CSV table of C-alpha atoms and ligand atoms in Angstrom, one decimal:
chain,number,residue,atom,x,y,z
A,1,MET,CA,-90.6,-11.4,1.1
A,2,LYS,CA,-91.3,-15.2,0.8
A,3,PRO,CA,-89.5,-18.0,2.7
A,4,ALA,CA,-86.3,-19.1,0.8
A,5,LYS,CA,-83.5,-21.7,1.0
A,6,ALA,CA,-80.1,-21.6,-0.6
A,7,ILE,CA,-76.8,-23.5,-0.8
A,8,ALA,CA,-73.2,-22.3,-1.1
A,9,THR,CA,-69.7,-23.6,-0.8
A,10,PRO,CA,-66.3,-22.0,0.2
A,11,ASN,CA,-63.8,-20.6,-2.3
A,12,ILE,CA,-60.0,-20.6,-2.0
A,13,ALA,CA,-58.1,-17.5,-3.0
A,14,LEU,CA,-55.1,-17.5,-5.3
A,15,ILE,CA,-54.7,-13.8,-4.9
A,16,LYS,CA,-55.5,-13.2,-1.3
A,17,TYR,CA,-57.8,-10.6,0.2
A,18,TRP,CA,-56.0,-9.1,3.3
A,19,GLY,CA,-56.9,-5.7,4.7
A,20,ASN,CA,-59.7,-3.2,4.1
A,21,ARG,CA,-60.0,0.4,3.2
A,22,ASN,CA,-63.1,0.4,5.3
A,23,ASP,CA,-63.4,-2.4,7.9
A,24,GLU,CA,-67.0,-1.5,8.8
A,25,LEU,CA,-68.2,-2.2,5.3
A,26,ARG,CA,-65.6,-4.7,4.4
A,27,LEU,CA,-64.4,-2.6,1.4
A,28,PRO,CA,-61.0,-4.3,0.5
A,29,MET,CA,-57.8,-2.5,-0.2
A,30,ALA,CA,-57.0,-4.6,-3.2
A,31,ASP,CA,-58.6,-7.0,-5.7
A,32,SER,CA,-58.5,-10.8,-5.0
A,33,LEU,CA,-59.1,-13.9,-7.0
A,34,SER,CA,-60.3,-17.4,-6.0
A,35,MET,CA,-61.7,-20.7,-7.2
A,36,THR,CA,-65.0,-21.8,-5.8
A,37,ILE,CA,-64.9,-25.4,-4.7
A,38,ASP,CA,-67.7,-28.0,-5.1
A,39,HIS,CA,-68.1,-29.0,-1.5
A,40,PRO,CA,-68.5,-29.1,1.5
A,41,SER,CA,-71.7,-26.9,1.5
A,42,VAL,CA,-73.8,-24.8,3.8
A,43,GLU,CA,-77.6,-24.5,3.5
A,44,ILE,CA,-79.6,-21.6,4.8
A,45,SER,CA,-83.4,-21.1,5.2
A,46,ILE,CA,-84.9,-17.7,5.9
A,47,GLU,CA,-88.5,-16.6,6.6
A,48,PRO,CA,-90.4,-13.7,7.9
A,49,SER,CA,-90.9,-13.9,11.6
A,50,ASP,CA,-92.1,-12.2,14.8
A,51,SER,CA,-88.6,-11.7,16.1
A,52,PHE,CA,-85.1,-11.8,14.7
A,53,SER,CA,-83.4,-15.2,15.3
A,54,VAL,CA,-80.5,-17.2,14.0
A,55,ARG,CA,-80.0,-21.0,14.7
A,56,SER,CA,-77.2,-23.0,13.4
A,57,TRP,CA,-76.5,-26.8,13.1
A,58,ASN,CA,-73.0,-28.2,12.6
A,59,SER,CA,-71.9,-31.0,10.2
A,60,GLU,CA,-72.9,-33.6,12.8
A,61,GLY,CA,-76.5,-32.2,12.9
A,62,LYS,CA,-75.9,-30.8,16.4
A,63,GLU,CA,-77.3,-27.4,17.2
A,64,LYS,CA,-74.5,-24.9,17.8
A,65,GLN,CA,-74.8,-22.3,20.5
A,66,LEU,CA,-74.1,-19.0,18.8
A,67,GLY,CA,-72.4,-16.2,20.7
A,68,LYS,CA,-73.5,-12.6,20.9
A,69,ASP,CA,-71.0,-11.5,18.3
A,70,ASP,CA,-72.1,-14.2,15.8
A,71,ILE,CA,-75.7,-13.1,16.1
A,72,ALA,CA,-74.7,-9.4,15.8
A,73,ARG,CA,-72.8,-10.2,12.6
A,74,PHE,CA,-76.0,-11.7,11.0
A,75,ALA,CA,-78.1,-8.9,12.3
A,76,ARG,CA,-75.8,-6.3,10.7
A,77,VAL,CA,-75.9,-8.1,7.4
A,78,ILE,CA,-79.7,-8.0,7.5
A,79,ASP,CA,-79.7,-4.3,8.4
A,80,LEU,CA,-77.3,-3.2,5.7
A,81,ALA,CA,-78.8,-5.6,3.1
A,82,ASP,CA,-82.3,-4.0,3.9
A,83,ASN,CA,-80.9,-0.5,3.3
A,84,TYR,CA,-79.2,-1.6,0.1
A,85,LEU,CA,-82.2,-3.4,-1.2
A,86,SER,CA,-84.6,-0.6,-0.5
A,87,GLY,CA,-82.2,1.8,-2.2
A,88,LEU,CA,-82.2,-0.5,-5.3
A,89,ALA,CA,-85.9,-1.2,-5.5
A,90,GLY,CA,-87.1,2.2,-4.2
A,91,LYS,CA,-89.3,0.4,-1.6
A,92,GLU,CA,-89.0,-1.7,1.5
A,93,LEU,CA,-88.4,-5.4,0.5
A,94,LEU,CA,-87.5,-7.1,3.7
A,95,PRO,CA,-89.8,-7.5,6.7
A,96,SER,CA,-88.7,-6.0,10.0
A,97,GLU,CA,-87.9,-9.4,11.5
A,98,ILE,CA,-86.4,-12.5,9.9
A,99,SER,CA,-85.6,-16.0,11.2
A,100,ILE,CA,-82.4,-17.7,9.8
A,101,GLU,CA,-81.5,-21.3,10.0
A,102,VAL,CA,-78.0,-22.4,9.1
A,103,ARG,CA,-77.0,-26.0,8.3
A,104,SER,CA,-73.3,-26.5,7.7
A,105,HIS,CA,-71.7,-29.6,6.2
A,106,ILE,CA,-68.3,-28.0,6.8
A,107,PRO,CA,-66.4,-30.0,9.5
A,108,PRO,CA,-65.5,-27.5,12.3
A,109,LYS,CA,-62.0,-26.3,12.8
A,110,ILE,CA,-60.5,-27.5,9.5
A,111,GLY,CA,-59.4,-24.1,8.3
A,112,LEU,CA,-61.9,-24.1,5.5
A,113,ALA,CA,-63.6,-20.7,5.3
A,114,SER,CA,-67.0,-21.5,6.6
A,115,SER,CA,-67.9,-17.8,6.9
A,116,ALA,CA,-67.4,-17.4,3.1
A,117,ALA,CA,-70.0,-20.1,2.4
A,118,VAL,CA,-72.3,-19.0,5.2
A,119,PHE,CA,-72.6,-15.3,4.2
A,120,CYS,CA,-72.7,-16.1,0.6
A,121,CYS,CA,-75.5,-18.5,1.3
A,122,LEU,CA,-77.4,-15.9,3.3
A,123,ALA,CA,-77.1,-13.4,0.4
A,124,GLU,CA,-78.4,-16.0,-2.0
A,125,ALA,CA,-81.3,-16.8,0.3
A,126,LEU,CA,-82.1,-13.1,0.8
A,127,ALA,CA,-82.1,-12.6,-3.0
A,128,ALA,CA,-84.4,-15.5,-3.5
A,129,SER,CA,-86.8,-14.2,-0.9
A,130,VAL,CA,-87.4,-10.9,-2.7
A,131,THR,CA,-87.0,-12.1,-6.3
A,132,ASP,CA,-90.7,-11.8,-7.2
A,133,GLU,CA,-90.5,-8.0,-6.3
A,134,PHE,CA,-86.9,-7.3,-7.3
A,135,PRO,CA,-84.7,-9.9,-9.0
A,136,LEU,CA,-81.0,-9.4,-8.1
A,137,ASP,CA,-78.1,-10.2,-10.3
A,138,ALA,CA,-75.0,-12.1,-9.2
A,139,VAL,CA,-73.0,-8.8,-8.7
A,140,GLN,CA,-75.7,-7.4,-6.4
A,141,LYS,CA,-75.8,-10.7,-4.4
A,142,SER,CA,-72.0,-10.5,-4.1
A,143,VAL,CA,-72.3,-7.0,-2.4
A,144,ILE,CA,-74.7,-8.4,0.2
A,145,ALA,CA,-72.4,-11.4,0.8
A,146,ARG,CA,-69.4,-9.2,1.2
A,147,ILE,CA,-71.1,-7.3,4.1
A,148,GLY,CA,-71.0,-10.5,6.1
A,149,SER,CA,-67.5,-11.7,5.1
A,150,GLY,CA,-65.2,-10.2,2.3
A,151,SER,CA,-64.4,-13.6,0.8
A,152,ALA,CA,-68.1,-14.6,0.8
A,153,ALA,CA,-68.6,-12.3,-2.2
A,154,ARG,CA,-66.6,-14.6,-4.4
A,155,SER,CA,-68.7,-17.8,-3.6
A,156,VAL,CA,-71.7,-16.2,-5.4
A,157,HIS,CA,-70.1,-17.3,-8.8
A,158,GLY,CA,-68.8,-20.6,-9.8
A,159,GLY,CA,-65.4,-21.3,-11.3
A,160,PHE,CA,-62.8,-18.5,-11.1
A,161,VAL,CA,-63.8,-15.3,-9.5
A,162,ALA,CA,-62.3,-11.8,-8.9
A,163,LEU,CA,-63.4,-9.6,-6.1
A,164,LYS,CA,-63.0,-6.1,-7.4
A,165,ALA,CA,-61.8,-3.7,-4.7
A,166,GLY,CA,-63.4,-0.7,-6.4
A,167,GLU,CA,-62.9,2.9,-5.0
A,168,GLY,CA,-64.7,5.2,-2.6
A,169,SER,CA,-66.8,4.4,0.4
A,170,SER,CA,-70.2,3.3,-1.0
A,171,LEU,CA,-71.4,-0.2,0.0
A,172,ALA,CA,-71.7,-1.3,-3.6
A,173,SER,CA,-68.3,-0.1,-4.8
A,174,SER,CA,-66.7,-3.5,-4.3
A,175,TYR,CA,-68.2,-6.7,-5.8
A,176,ALA,CA,-67.3,-10.1,-7.3
A,177,GLU,CA,-67.1,-10.9,-11.0
A,178,GLN,CA,-66.7,-14.3,-12.7
A,179,ILE,CA,-63.5,-14.7,-14.7
A,180,ALA,CA,-64.3,-18.1,-16.1
A,181,ASP,CA,-66.9,-20.7,-15.2
A,182,GLU,CA,-66.4,-24.1,-13.6
A,183,HIS,CA,-66.2,-25.8,-17.0
A,184,HIS,CA,-63.2,-23.7,-18.0
A,185,TRP,CA,-60.4,-25.6,-16.2
A,186,ALA,CA,-60.8,-28.8,-14.1
A,187,LEU,CA,-58.5,-27.8,-11.3
A,188,HIS,CA,-58.5,-29.8,-8.0
A,189,ASP,CA,-57.9,-28.5,-4.5
A,190,ILE,CA,-56.5,-31.3,-2.3
A,191,ILE,CA,-56.7,-29.9,1.2
A,192,LEU,CA,-54.3,-31.0,3.9
A,193,VAL,CA,-55.3,-30.1,7.4
A,194,PRO,CA,-52.4,-30.6,9.8
A,195,SER,CA,-54.0,-29.2,12.9
A,196,HIS,CA,-57.5,-29.1,14.3
A,197,ASP,CA,-56.6,-26.2,16.7
A,198,GLU,CA,-58.9,-23.2,16.5
A,199,LYS,CA,-57.1,-20.3,14.9
A,200,LYS,CA,-55.8,-17.7,17.4
A,201,VAL,CA,-56.7,-14.5,15.6
A,202,GLY,CA,-59.6,-14.7,13.1
A,203,SER,CA,-59.5,-13.1,9.7
A,204,THR,CA,-61.7,-10.1,10.7
A,205,GLU,CA,-59.3,-9.0,13.4
A,206,GLY,CA,-56.3,-9.8,11.2
A,207,HIS,CA,-57.5,-7.6,8.4
A,208,ALA,CA,-57.6,-4.7,10.8
A,209,LEU,CA,-53.9,-5.3,11.5
A,210,ALA,CA,-52.7,-5.5,7.9
A,211,HIS,CA,-51.9,-1.7,7.8
A,212,THR,CA,-49.4,-2.1,10.7
A,213,SER,CA,-47.0,-4.1,8.5
A,214,PRO,CA,-44.2,-2.2,6.8
A,215,LEU,CA,-44.6,-4.6,3.9
A,216,TYR,CA,-48.3,-3.9,3.3
A,217,ALA,CA,-48.1,-0.9,0.9
A,218,LYS,CA,-45.8,-2.8,-1.3
A,219,ARG,CA,-48.1,-5.8,-1.3
A,220,ILE,CA,-51.1,-3.7,-2.4
A,221,GLU,CA,-49.0,-2.1,-5.2
A,222,ALA,CA,-48.0,-5.5,-6.5
A,223,ILE,CA,-51.6,-6.7,-6.6
A,224,ARG,CA,-52.7,-3.5,-8.3
A,225,ASN,CA,-49.8,-3.3,-10.7
A,226,TYR,CA,-49.5,-6.8,-12.0
A,227,ARG,CA,-50.5,-9.8,-9.8
A,228,GLN,CA,-54.2,-9.7,-10.3
A,229,ARG,CA,-53.9,-9.2,-14.0
A,230,ASP,CA,-51.3,-11.9,-14.4
A,231,CYS,CA,-53.4,-14.3,-12.4
A,232,ILE,CA,-56.4,-13.7,-14.5
A,233,ASP,CA,-54.3,-14.2,-17.6
A,234,ALA,CA,-52.9,-17.5,-16.3
A,235,ILE,CA,-56.4,-18.8,-15.7
A,236,LEU,CA,-57.8,-17.7,-19.0
A,237,LYS,CA,-54.9,-19.4,-20.8
A,238,ARG,CA,-54.9,-22.4,-18.5
A,239,ASP,CA,-51.2,-21.7,-17.9
A,240,PHE,CA,-50.5,-23.7,-14.7
A,241,GLU,CA,-46.8,-22.7,-14.4
A,242,LYS,CA,-47.7,-19.0,-14.5
A,243,LEU,CA,-50.6,-19.5,-12.1
A,244,ARG,CA,-48.3,-21.4,-9.7
A,245,PHE,CA,-45.7,-18.6,-9.7
A,246,ILE,CA,-48.2,-15.8,-9.1
A,247,ALA,CA,-50.3,-17.7,-6.5
A,248,GLU,CA,-47.3,-18.9,-4.4
A,249,GLU,CA,-45.7,-15.4,-4.6
A,250,ASP,CA,-48.9,-13.8,-3.4
A,251,CYS,CA,-49.6,-16.4,-0.6
A,252,LEU,CA,-46.1,-16.1,0.9
A,253,ASP,CA,-46.2,-12.3,0.6
A,254,MET,CA,-49.5,-12.2,2.6
A,255,HIS,CA,-48.0,-14.4,5.3
A,256,GLU,CA,-45.0,-12.1,5.5
A,257,VAL,CA,-47.4,-9.1,5.9
A,258,MET,CA,-49.1,-11.1,8.7
A,259,ARG,CA,-45.8,-12.0,10.4
A,260,THR,CA,-44.6,-8.4,10.3
A,261,SER,CA,-47.8,-6.9,11.6
A,262,THR,CA,-48.1,-5.5,15.1
A,263,PRO,CA,-48.9,-7.7,16.9
A,264,SER,CA,-47.3,-10.4,14.7
A,265,LEU,CA,-49.6,-13.0,13.2
A,266,GLU,CA,-48.0,-16.4,12.5
A,267,TYR,CA,-50.6,-18.8,11.0
A,268,LEU,CA,-48.2,-21.3,9.5
A,269,THR,CA,-46.8,-24.2,11.6
A,270,GLU,CA,-43.9,-26.6,11.3
A,271,ASP,CA,-46.3,-29.0,9.5
A,272,THR,CA,-47.2,-26.4,6.9
A,273,HIS,CA,-43.5,-25.7,6.2
A,274,ARG,CA,-42.8,-29.4,6.0
A,275,ILE,CA,-45.6,-30.0,3.5
A,276,ILE,CA,-44.4,-27.0,1.4
A,277,ALA,CA,-40.9,-28.4,1.3
A,278,ASP,CA,-42.2,-31.9,0.3
A,279,VAL,CA,-44.4,-30.4,-2.5
A,280,GLU,CA,-41.4,-28.4,-3.8
A,281,ARG,CA,-39.3,-31.6,-3.9
A,282,LEU,CA,-42.0,-33.6,-5.4
A,283,ARG,CA,-42.6,-31.3,-8.3
A,284,THR,CA,-38.9,-30.8,-9.1
A,285,ARG,CA,-38.4,-34.6,-9.1
A,286,GLU,CA,-41.6,-35.5,-11.0
A,287,HIS,CA,-42.4,-32.3,-12.9
A,288,LEU,CA,-45.9,-32.3,-11.5
A,289,PRO,CA,-48.3,-29.4,-12.0
A,290,VAL,CA,-49.1,-28.6,-8.3
A,291,LEU,CA,-49.2,-25.3,-6.3
A,292,TYR,CA,-49.7,-24.6,-2.7
A,293,THR,CA,-51.6,-21.8,-1.0
A,294,MET,CA,-52.5,-21.2,2.7
A,295,ASP,CA,-55.1,-18.9,4.3
A,296,ALA,CA,-55.2,-17.6,7.9
A,297,GLY,CA,-54.3,-21.0,9.3
A,298,PRO,CA,-51.9,-24.0,8.9
A,299,THR,CA,-54.1,-25.8,6.3
A,300,VAL,CA,-52.4,-26.3,2.9
A,301,HIS,CA,-54.4,-26.2,-0.3
A,302,LEU,CA,-52.7,-28.2,-3.1
A,303,PHE,CA,-54.1,-27.1,-6.4
A,304,CYS,CA,-53.4,-29.5,-9.2
A,305,THR,CA,-54.7,-30.6,-12.7
A,306,ASP,CA,-56.2,-33.9,-13.7
A,307,GLU,CA,-52.8,-35.1,-14.7
A,308,SER,CA,-51.2,-34.7,-11.2
A,309,ARG,CA,-54.3,-35.4,-9.1
A,310,ASP,CA,-53.6,-39.0,-8.3
A,311,ARG,CA,-50.1,-38.5,-7.4
A,312,ILE,CA,-50.9,-35.5,-5.1
A,313,LEU,CA,-53.7,-37.5,-3.5
A,314,ASP,CA,-51.3,-40.4,-2.8
A,315,TYR,CA,-48.9,-37.9,-1.2
A,316,ALA,CA,-51.6,-36.3,0.8
A,317,ASN,CA,-53.0,-39.6,2.0
A,318,ALA,CA,-49.6,-40.7,3.2
A,319,GLN,CA,-49.5,-37.7,5.7
A,320,THR,CA,-51.0,-39.7,8.5
A,321,SER,CA,-51.0,-36.7,10.9
A,322,CYS,CA,-53.3,-34.7,8.5
A,323,THR,CA,-56.9,-34.8,7.5
A,324,VAL,CA,-57.3,-34.8,3.8
A,325,PHE,CA,-60.2,-33.4,1.7
A,326,GLU,CA,-60.5,-33.6,-2.1
A,327,THR,CA,-62.5,-30.9,-3.9
A,328,VAL,CA,-62.7,-29.7,-7.4
A,329,VAL,CA,-63.8,-26.4,-9.0
A,330,GLY,CA,-67.5,-25.9,-8.3
A,331,PRO,CA,-70.6,-24.0,-9.5
A,332,GLY,CA,-71.2,-21.2,-6.9
A,333,SER,CA,-74.2,-20.6,-4.8
A,334,SER,CA,-77.8,-21.4,-5.9
A,335,VAL,CA,-81.4,-21.5,-4.7
A,336,LEU,CA,-82.9,-24.7,-3.3
A,337,SER,CA,-86.7,-25.3,-3.6
B,401,DP6,C1,-56.7,-15.2,4.2
B,401,DP6,O1,-63.2,-13.1,4.2
B,401,DP6,O2,-62.5,-14.5,6.1
B,401,DP6,O3,-58.7,-16.3,3.6
B,401,DP6,O4,-64.4,-10.5,5.9
B,401,DP6,O5,-63.5,-10.7,8.2
B,401,DP6,O6,-64.8,-12.6,7.2
B,401,DP6,P1,-63.9,-11.5,6.9
B,401,DP6,O7,-62.5,-12.1,6.4
B,401,DP6,P2,-62.4,-13.3,5.4
B,401,DP6,O8,-60.9,-13.1,4.9
B,401,DP6,C2,-60.3,-14.0,4.1
B,401,DP6,C3,-58.8,-14.0,4.3
B,401,DP6,C4,-58.0,-15.0,3.5
B,401,DP6,C5,-57.7,-14.7,2.1
B,401,DP6,C6,-58.9,-14.8,1.1
B,401,DP6,O9,-59.7,-15.7,1.3
B,401,DP6,O10,-58.8,-14.0,0.1
């Protein structure tokens, strides 16, 4: 293993990943689909060391004190990645101890999936560190990223990406595949952050509750029967209206599953609902290609085309109580020299 450094960005799902068939290995129940965004990024450096360590710096350059659980999550990725890589290569590739340094440019508490970028970046750095002995392809990197965070698997690729749920209980049975690259369709994601409050229940705990909702089985069937396929089709044909219909149906369905779980998870706030209503009015009045989607928090992602971008950005900037970020479709993780 040689020292290595990588960079990765978050991705935003249009068909949401919610619930696992195996929580330990983060093997999802159903496929999901996302767009990788161009920024903000995370950089990770790794190198062989005398003892395992993880240090992390936030977007202001301040060192962040990591908790025991955070460190354990990194340690588990390294352990499982070590097993996976030795299985692939037929020999040990990683040293017994590694030091990891994480530098995030993602502002804290904005509801952007920093874990997706972080664990994708770690997988990219691990792959780079062993590439002379055993070069990994993007699918293999996505398996390692998924161990740390399910959605991280998708950030390995640029553009539009499917996370295939797969079947069975092997670590490599679920992986991410690119549907179309970042040059295929210039979609923007204008992000409105209504609240800087830390989310109450994180995604990892939330996934474990998905099965308690009476609506969950129907959700999984819908994704398996038509939603994932229709979403891929809409992207390949650049059919915004079709994409809007499927993505909003899937997002609202996931939030209904969350709300009807035991205990109930309510991530959307009054601000979220107000923004959704505004956007619905705006597009009816002005016939704008724009769709909304929300993850496990009140942040609203407004996907739009070049044509509607200026108008949506004007709307977003007029929301004085919100922080606004503008992103576009991006290229996926890569190695830094
Ligand atoms: C609602 O990938 O954040 O954003 O694997 O526990 O890290 P962990 O969960 P995570 O779950 C993402 C949930 C979601 C939907 C999505 O991104 O597909």
